[in-house]
Short mmCIF file of C-alpha atoms in Angstrom, two decimals:
data_model
loop_
_atom_site.label_atom_id
_atom_site.label_comp_id
_atom_site.label_asym_id
_atom_site.label_seq_id
_atom_site.Cartn_x
_atom_site.Cartn_y
_atom_site.Cartn_z
CA LEU A 1363 -15.29 1.03 -14.78
CA VAL A 1364 -14.21 0.44 -11.53
CA LEU A 1365 -17.61 -0.86 -10.48
CA ARG A 1366 -17.34 -3.28 -13.25
CA LEU A 1367 -13.92 -4.39 -12.22
CA LEU A 1368 -15.36 -5.18 -8.61
CA VAL A 1369 -18.18 -7.26 -9.87
CA GLU A 1370 -15.86 -9.09 -11.90
CA LEU A 1371 -13.40 -9.78 -8.86
CA LEU A 1372 -16.47 -10.69 -6.76
CA GLN A 1373 -17.59 -13.07 -9.44
CA LEU A 1374 -14.48 -14.74 -9.59
CA ALA A 1375 -14.16 -15.06 -5.67
CA LEU A 1376 -17.80 -16.54 -5.47
CA ARG A 1377 -16.92 -19.15 -8.29
CA VAL A 1378 -13.80 -20.32 -6.29
CA ALA A 1379 -15.61 -20.25 -2.87
CA LEU A 1380 -18.38 -22.41 -4.42
CA VAL A 1381 -15.69 -24.85 -6.02
CA ARG A 1382 -14.22 -24.86 -2.56
CA GLU A 1383 -17.29 -25.64 -0.87
CA ALA A 1384 -17.97 -28.30 -3.04
CA GLY A 1385 -14.71 -30.07 -1.99
CA GLU A 1386 -12.71 -29.33 -5.20
CA GLU A 1387 -9.58 -27.31 -5.41
CA PRO A 1388 -9.57 -24.44 -7.85
CA PRO A 1389 -6.31 -24.01 -10.17
CA ALA A 1390 -3.19 -23.23 -8.44
CA ASP A 1391 -1.14 -20.07 -8.86
CA ALA A 1392 -0.20 -16.99 -7.21
CA ASP A 1393 -3.29 -15.11 -7.96
CA ALA A 1394 -5.54 -17.90 -7.39
CA ALA A 1395 -4.31 -18.59 -3.88
CA ARG A 1396 -4.87 -14.86 -2.99
CA LEU A 1397 -8.32 -14.89 -4.58
CA ALA A 1398 -9.03 -18.48 -2.67
CA GLY A 1399 -7.92 -16.42 0.40
CA PHE A 1400 -10.25 -13.67 -0.16
CA ALA A 1401 -13.34 -15.96 -0.98
CA GLU A 1402 -12.54 -17.94 2.12
CA ARG A 1403 -12.41 -14.97 4.25
CA LEU A 1404 -15.97 -13.97 3.02
CA GLY A 1405 -17.91 -16.80 1.98
CA PRO A 1406 -20.46 -17.43 -0.48
CA ASP A 1407 -23.17 -15.54 1.21
CA ARG A 1408 -21.29 -12.30 1.67
CA LEU A 1409 -20.00 -12.56 -1.92
CA THR A 1410 -23.36 -12.79 -2.97
CA ASP A 1411 -24.52 -9.96 -0.93
CA ALA A 1412 -21.61 -7.81 -2.07
CA LEU A 1413 -22.62 -8.68 -5.83
CA GLU A 1414 -26.26 -7.42 -5.06
CA ALA A 1415 -24.82 -4.32 -3.51
CA CYS A 1416 -22.97 -3.76 -6.58
CA ALA A 1417 -26.16 -4.18 -8.89
CA ASP A 1418 -27.74 -1.53 -6.53
CA ALA A 1419 -24.91 0.79 -6.82
CA ASP A 1420 -24.92 0.54 -10.45
CA THR A 1421 -28.72 1.20 -10.52
CA GLN A 1422 -28.03 4.21 -8.29
CA ILE A 1423 -25.43 5.72 -10.44
CA GLY A 1424 -27.70 5.25 -13.50
CA ARG A 1425 -30.13 7.39 -11.73
CA TYR A 1426 -27.60 10.21 -11.39
CA ILE A 1427 -27.17 10.06 -7.42
CA GLN A 1428 -23.92 11.19 -6.55
CA VAL A 1429 -21.20 8.81 -7.19
CA GLY A 1430 -19.13 9.38 -4.05
CA LEU A 1431 -22.48 8.59 -1.89
CA VAL A 1432 -23.07 5.52 -3.77
CA ILE A 1433 -19.40 4.43 -3.66
CA GLU A 1434 -19.40 5.10 0.21
CA ALA A 1435 -22.63 3.25 0.59
CA LEU A 1436 -21.47 0.29 -1.41
CA LEU A 1437 -18.05 0.11 0.62
CA GLY A 1438 -20.27 0.19 3.72
CA LYS A 1439 -22.27 -2.66 2.81
CA ILE A 1440 -19.56 -4.85 1.62
CA LEU A 1441 -17.08 -4.15 4.40
CA ARG A 1442 -19.59 -4.45 7.09
CA VAL A 1443 -18.63 -6.95 10.18
CA PRO A 1444 -21.19 -9.70 9.96
CA GLN A 1445 -23.13 -9.75 13.38
CA SER A 1446 -23.21 -13.21 15.34
CA LYS A 1447 -26.30 -15.00 15.45
#
């Protein structure tokens, strides 16, 4: 359940990030403003990476890997600091 909620949040944030990248403004309310800030901080590439990590985590949970280890790895992937190129 928590994984599904995280996926929904990341999908919404990705939509907002892509709308902003296209030069449009997302709907304006308090929740949308927080979501826009989150989307702007991560950007479309990191949001996509996070969604892929969630899909991997869901697969691992389906294979009965310990949930604690899966969540720890998932958070490690999502919260990693991007390296400068």
